[in-house]
């Protein structure tokens, strides 16, 4: 799951992705008072992704053609973060919901001395190892785990990149994950989330892959509860118009650990 919310890119239809970009799905519904713990079944999501092809197109829910635009937008955003003061370091990054390593290979490896990955699907982990074999010492550890169970090493990462995967976490698990990430950041470090968001104030539900697509305001509230504040926000441009709005949010802890 580059994992995550990419499965559903289509607005007004469910979205999900593990770098998983959202695809359209007729099983999607919109619900005003969604209880994410009743929607986000980790076992069902794991089963869904176990049947997805370990390719860029598979990771992006059939939207593999947007990968180049996606990476370029992320690259520009990341470069802007290094103009802020204090800027993050460039030693270690963490790719969360890394799928087959698309983001690690094309975005993070050129920026950082070493990149770790977290991915719950073992087949995707194996493909990532093969795809990133020529990265040498720049490839760090590949953790085979879901984000709901993962705890980053304290003070290790200059950038924690989380893309198209938070739709698989319940609200409570997302908040706890954010709290753990605040502790995993190095001095001056940042967390970046890049996700699909609904264009209304209603949560979109994809029962096929057990994910939700939240409104931006809902995500910001979860981030606040998770001790994260937004320091830079930007919408991804040049995606097809029928896809969900995608935003990049750069985050720092509200209260430093």
Short mmCIF file of C-alpha atoms in Angstrom, two decimals:
data_model
loop_
_atom_site.label_atom_id
_atom_site.label_comp_id
_atom_site.label_asym_id
_atom_site.label_seq_id
_atom_site.Cartn_x
_atom_site.Cartn_y
_atom_site.Cartn_z
CA UNK A 1 0.00 0.00 0.00
CA UNK A 2 1.79 3.00 -1.01
CA UNK A 3 -0.61 2.03 0.62
CA UNK A 4 -3.28 3.95 1.21
CA UNK A 5 -5.54 6.31 -0.15
CA UNK A 6 -4.93 6.12 -3.64
CA UNK A 7 -7.23 3.42 -4.42
CA UNK A 8 -9.85 5.83 -4.91
CA UNK A 9 -8.97 8.82 -6.73
CA UNK A 10 -12.40 9.57 -7.98
CA UNK A 11 -14.28 12.21 -6.07
CA UNK A 12 -17.72 11.25 -4.79
CA UNK A 13 -16.53 7.68 -4.81
CA UNK A 14 -14.48 5.91 -2.19
CA UNK A 15 -10.84 6.43 -2.06
CA UNK A 16 -8.04 4.55 -0.61
CA UNK A 17 -4.48 3.82 -1.12
CA UNK A 18 -1.41 2.44 0.16
CA UNK A 19 0.54 4.67 -2.09
CA UNK A 20 -2.48 3.14 -2.98
CA UNK A 21 -4.11 5.75 -4.94
CA UNK A 22 -7.83 5.91 -4.93
CA UNK A 23 -9.67 4.42 -7.74
CA UNK A 24 -13.31 4.81 -8.42
CA UNK A 25 -15.56 2.23 -6.90
CA UNK A 26 -19.25 1.81 -7.15
CA UNK A 27 -19.27 0.35 -3.64
CA UNK A 28 -18.38 3.73 -2.21
CA UNK A 29 -20.84 5.63 -0.14
CA UNK A 30 -20.87 8.92 1.74
CA UNK A 31 -21.76 8.99 5.39
CA UNK A 32 -22.12 12.04 7.56
CA UNK A 33 -21.36 10.46 10.94
CA UNK A 34 -18.94 7.71 10.07
CA UNK A 35 -17.39 5.73 12.90
CA UNK A 36 -14.10 4.76 11.33
CA UNK A 37 -13.62 1.83 13.68
CA UNK A 38 -16.67 0.25 12.07
CA UNK A 39 -15.34 0.82 8.54
CA UNK A 40 -11.57 0.32 8.73
CA UNK A 41 -11.12 -3.43 9.07
CA UNK A 42 -7.40 -4.10 9.04
CA UNK A 43 -7.89 -7.75 8.17
CA UNK A 44 -10.18 -6.92 5.24
CA UNK A 45 -7.78 -4.26 3.96
CA UNK A 46 -4.86 -6.66 4.23
CA UNK A 47 -6.78 -9.25 2.26
CA UNK A 48 -7.71 -6.68 -0.39
CA UNK A 49 -4.13 -5.54 -0.92
CA UNK A 50 -2.84 -9.11 -1.00
CA UNK A 51 -4.69 -9.45 -4.30
CA UNK A 52 -3.29 -6.24 -5.83
CA UNK A 53 -0.49 -6.47 -8.40
CA UNK A 54 2.91 -5.29 -7.04
CA UNK A 55 3.30 -2.69 -9.80
CA UNK A 56 3.05 1.10 -9.99
CA UNK A 57 -0.34 0.75 -11.65
CA UNK A 58 -1.45 -1.61 -8.90
CA UNK A 59 -0.26 0.78 -6.19
CA UNK A 60 -2.12 3.65 -7.80
CA UNK A 61 -5.37 1.83 -8.40
CA UNK A 62 -5.02 1.88 -12.17
CA UNK A 63 -3.82 5.49 -12.22
CA UNK A 64 -0.16 4.72 -12.81
CA UNK A 65 0.01 7.49 -15.39
CA UNK A 66 -0.18 10.13 -12.64
CA UNK A 67 2.97 8.85 -10.88
CA UNK A 68 5.35 11.29 -12.58
CA UNK A 69 3.11 14.30 -11.82
CA UNK A 70 2.69 13.09 -8.25
CA UNK A 71 6.42 12.75 -7.64
CA UNK A 72 7.21 16.13 -9.21
CA UNK A 73 4.63 17.84 -7.03
CA UNK A 74 6.03 16.16 -3.93
CA UNK A 75 9.57 17.09 -4.94
CA UNK A 76 8.67 20.76 -5.26
CA UNK A 77 6.90 20.68 -1.91
CA UNK A 78 9.86 19.02 -0.22
CA UNK A 79 12.26 21.60 -1.67
CA UNK A 80 10.11 24.38 -0.20
CA UNK A 81 10.39 22.79 3.24
CA UNK A 82 14.17 23.21 3.11
CA UNK A 83 13.69 26.96 2.76
CA UNK A 84 11.98 27.10 6.15
CA UNK A 85 13.86 27.84 9.35
CA UNK A 86 14.74 25.62 11.00
CA UNK A 87 14.91 23.31 8.00
CA UNK A 88 14.81 19.55 8.47
CA UNK A 89 18.00 17.54 8.19
CA UNK A 90 18.78 15.27 5.27
CA UNK A 91 20.05 12.21 7.08
CA UNK A 92 17.10 9.82 7.41
CA UNK A 93 13.57 9.59 6.05
CA UNK A 94 10.74 7.14 6.65
CA UNK A 95 8.29 6.12 3.90
CA UNK A 96 5.01 5.00 5.52
CA UNK A 97 2.68 2.72 3.59
CA UNK A 98 5.55 2.35 1.16
CA UNK A 99 4.08 -0.26 -1.16
CA UNK A 100 6.74 -1.32 -3.66
CA UNK A 101 8.97 1.66 -2.89
CA UNK A 102 7.76 4.06 -5.61
CA UNK A 103 8.09 7.13 -3.38
CA UNK A 104 11.30 5.97 -1.76
CA UNK A 105 12.99 5.38 -5.10
CA UNK A 106 11.79 8.43 -6.98
CA UNK A 107 11.48 11.06 -4.25
CA UNK A 108 13.22 10.25 -0.97
CA UNK A 109 16.44 8.48 -1.99
CA UNK A 110 17.74 11.53 -3.92
CA UNK A 111 17.18 13.74 -0.84
CA UNK A 112 18.38 11.61 2.07
CA UNK A 113 21.38 9.56 3.15
CA UNK A 114 19.13 6.68 4.13
CA UNK A 115 15.45 5.78 3.83
CA UNK A 116 13.48 3.25 5.88
CA UNK A 117 10.15 1.86 4.69
CA UNK A 118 7.04 0.58 6.47
CA UNK A 119 4.69 -1.70 4.53
CA UNK A 120 2.24 -4.30 5.80
CA UNK A 121 2.08 -6.49 2.67
CA UNK A 122 4.98 -8.95 2.51
CA UNK A 123 4.78 -9.30 -1.28
CA UNK A 124 5.11 -5.53 -1.65
CA UNK A 125 8.08 -5.58 0.75
CA UNK A 126 9.79 -8.21 -1.37
CA UNK A 127 9.17 -6.20 -4.54
CA UNK A 128 10.49 -3.05 -2.84
CA UNK A 129 13.71 -4.86 -1.89
CA UNK A 130 14.19 -5.84 -5.54
CA UNK A 131 13.25 -2.39 -6.88
CA UNK A 132 15.59 -0.64 -4.46
CA UNK A 133 18.49 -3.10 -4.64
CA UNK A 134 20.66 -0.64 -6.54
CA UNK A 135 20.26 2.03 -3.82
CA UNK A 136 23.04 0.46 -1.78
CA UNK A 137 23.43 1.88 1.75
CA UNK A 138 20.73 4.46 1.05
CA UNK A 139 18.18 1.68 1.57
CA UNK A 140 17.68 1.23 5.28
CA UNK A 141 15.26 -1.14 6.99
CA UNK A 142 12.01 -2.33 5.43
CA UNK A 143 9.55 -2.88 8.27
CA UNK A 144 6.78 -5.36 7.44
CA UNK A 145 4.04 -3.85 9.62
CA UNK A 146 0.81 -1.88 9.51
CA UNK A 147 0.97 1.72 10.69
CA UNK A 148 -1.49 0.94 13.50
CA UNK A 149 1.20 -1.33 14.97
CA UNK A 150 4.34 0.59 14.03
CA UNK A 151 6.42 2.76 16.36
CA UNK A 152 9.31 4.72 14.81
CA UNK A 153 12.58 4.84 16.69
CA UNK A 154 12.72 7.92 18.89
CA UNK A 155 14.45 10.94 17.34
CA UNK A 156 15.50 9.06 14.20
CA UNK A 157 13.82 10.72 11.22
CA UNK A 158 14.25 14.12 9.58
CA UNK A 159 11.21 13.50 7.39
CA UNK A 160 8.38 11.03 7.91
CA UNK A 161 6.46 10.78 4.63
CA UNK A 162 2.93 9.34 4.80
CA UNK A 163 1.05 9.11 1.51
CA UNK A 164 -2.27 7.55 0.54
CA UNK A 165 -2.51 5.27 3.55
CA UNK A 166 -4.20 7.14 6.42
CA UNK A 167 -7.62 6.27 5.03
CA UNK A 168 -7.04 2.75 6.29
CA UNK A 169 -6.57 3.85 9.91
CA UNK A 170 -9.39 4.43 12.36
CA UNK A 171 -9.54 7.94 13.80
CA UNK A 172 -8.19 6.71 17.13
CA UNK A 173 -5.33 4.77 15.56
CA UNK A 174 -4.46 7.72 13.30
CA UNK A 175 -4.19 10.02 16.34
CA UNK A 176 -1.99 7.53 18.18
CA UNK A 177 0.17 7.09 15.09
CA UNK A 178 0.68 10.86 14.86
CA UNK A 179 1.70 10.98 18.52
CA UNK A 180 4.25 8.22 17.97
CA UNK A 181 5.59 10.06 14.93
CA UNK A 182 6.17 13.25 16.92
CA UNK A 183 8.54 11.20 19.06
CA UNK A 184 10.18 9.64 16.01
CA UNK A 185 11.21 12.99 14.53
CA UNK A 186 14.76 14.27 14.82
CA UNK A 187 15.42 17.83 15.95
CA UNK A 188 13.88 20.15 13.34
CA UNK A 189 12.20 17.19 11.64
CA UNK A 190 8.83 17.21 9.91
CA UNK A 191 6.09 14.80 9.05
CA UNK A 192 4.47 15.16 5.62
CA UNK A 193 1.11 13.66 4.77
CA UNK A 194 -0.20 13.55 1.23
CA UNK A 195 -3.77 12.35 0.97
CA UNK A 196 -7.02 12.47 -0.91
CA UNK A 197 -9.68 14.61 0.73
CA UNK A 198 -13.37 14.90 0.02
CA UNK A 199 -14.59 18.13 -1.53
CA UNK A 200 -17.46 18.24 0.99
CA UNK A 201 -17.62 17.95 4.77
CA UNK A 202 -18.71 14.32 4.55
CA UNK A 203 -16.58 11.22 4.89
CA UNK A 204 -16.53 8.94 1.84
CA UNK A 205 -16.50 5.22 2.59
CA UNK A 206 -15.02 2.46 0.47
CA UNK A 207 -16.18 -0.85 1.88
CA UNK A 208 -14.34 -2.80 -0.82
CA UNK A 209 -10.91 -2.02 0.61
CA UNK A 210 -12.10 -0.94 4.08
CA UNK A 211 -10.98 2.68 3.85
CA UNK A 212 -12.36 6.17 4.27
CA UNK A 213 -11.60 9.50 2.63
CA UNK A 214 -11.94 12.33 5.11
CA UNK A 215 -12.61 16.03 4.69
CA UNK A 216 -9.51 18.18 5.19
CA UNK A 217 -11.01 19.78 8.31
CA UNK A 218 -11.51 16.37 9.91
CA UNK A 219 -7.90 15.41 9.20
CA UNK A 220 -6.65 18.66 10.72
CA UNK A 221 -8.61 17.95 13.88
CA UNK A 222 -7.08 14.47 14.13
CA UNK A 223 -3.64 15.98 13.63
CA UNK A 224 -4.26 18.47 16.42
CA UNK A 225 -5.32 15.64 18.72
CA UNK A 226 -2.13 13.85 17.67
CA UNK A 227 0.07 16.80 18.73
CA UNK A 228 0.75 17.95 15.15
CA UNK A 229 0.43 21.44 13.69
CA UNK A 230 0.43 22.38 10.00
CA UNK A 231 3.41 24.52 8.97
CA UNK A 232 2.84 24.37 5.21
CA UNK A 233 -0.10 23.27 3.09
CA UNK A 234 -0.32 22.87 -0.68
CA UNK A 235 -2.72 21.26 -3.12
CA UNK A 236 -1.31 18.93 -5.74
CA UNK A 237 -1.90 20.37 -9.19
CA UNK A 238 -2.28 18.88 -12.66
CA UNK A 239 -4.15 15.74 -11.62
CA UNK A 240 -7.22 14.77 -13.70
CA UNK A 241 -10.22 16.83 -12.65
CA UNK A 242 -12.38 13.85 -11.69
CA UNK A 243 -9.97 12.71 -9.00
CA UNK A 244 -10.19 13.62 -5.33
CA UNK A 245 -8.45 16.83 -4.27
CA UNK A 246 -4.99 15.86 -3.00
CA UNK A 247 -3.22 18.01 -0.42
CA UNK A 248 0.26 17.92 1.06
CA UNK A 249 0.58 19.00 4.68
CA UNK A 250 3.95 19.56 6.38
CA UNK A 251 3.67 19.08 10.13
CA UNK A 252 5.64 19.70 13.28
CA UNK A 253 4.83 18.79 16.89
CA UNK A 254 2.71 21.31 18.78
CA UNK A 255 4.42 20.36 22.01
CA UNK A 256 8.01 19.26 21.56
CA UNK A 257 8.96 16.02 23.20
#
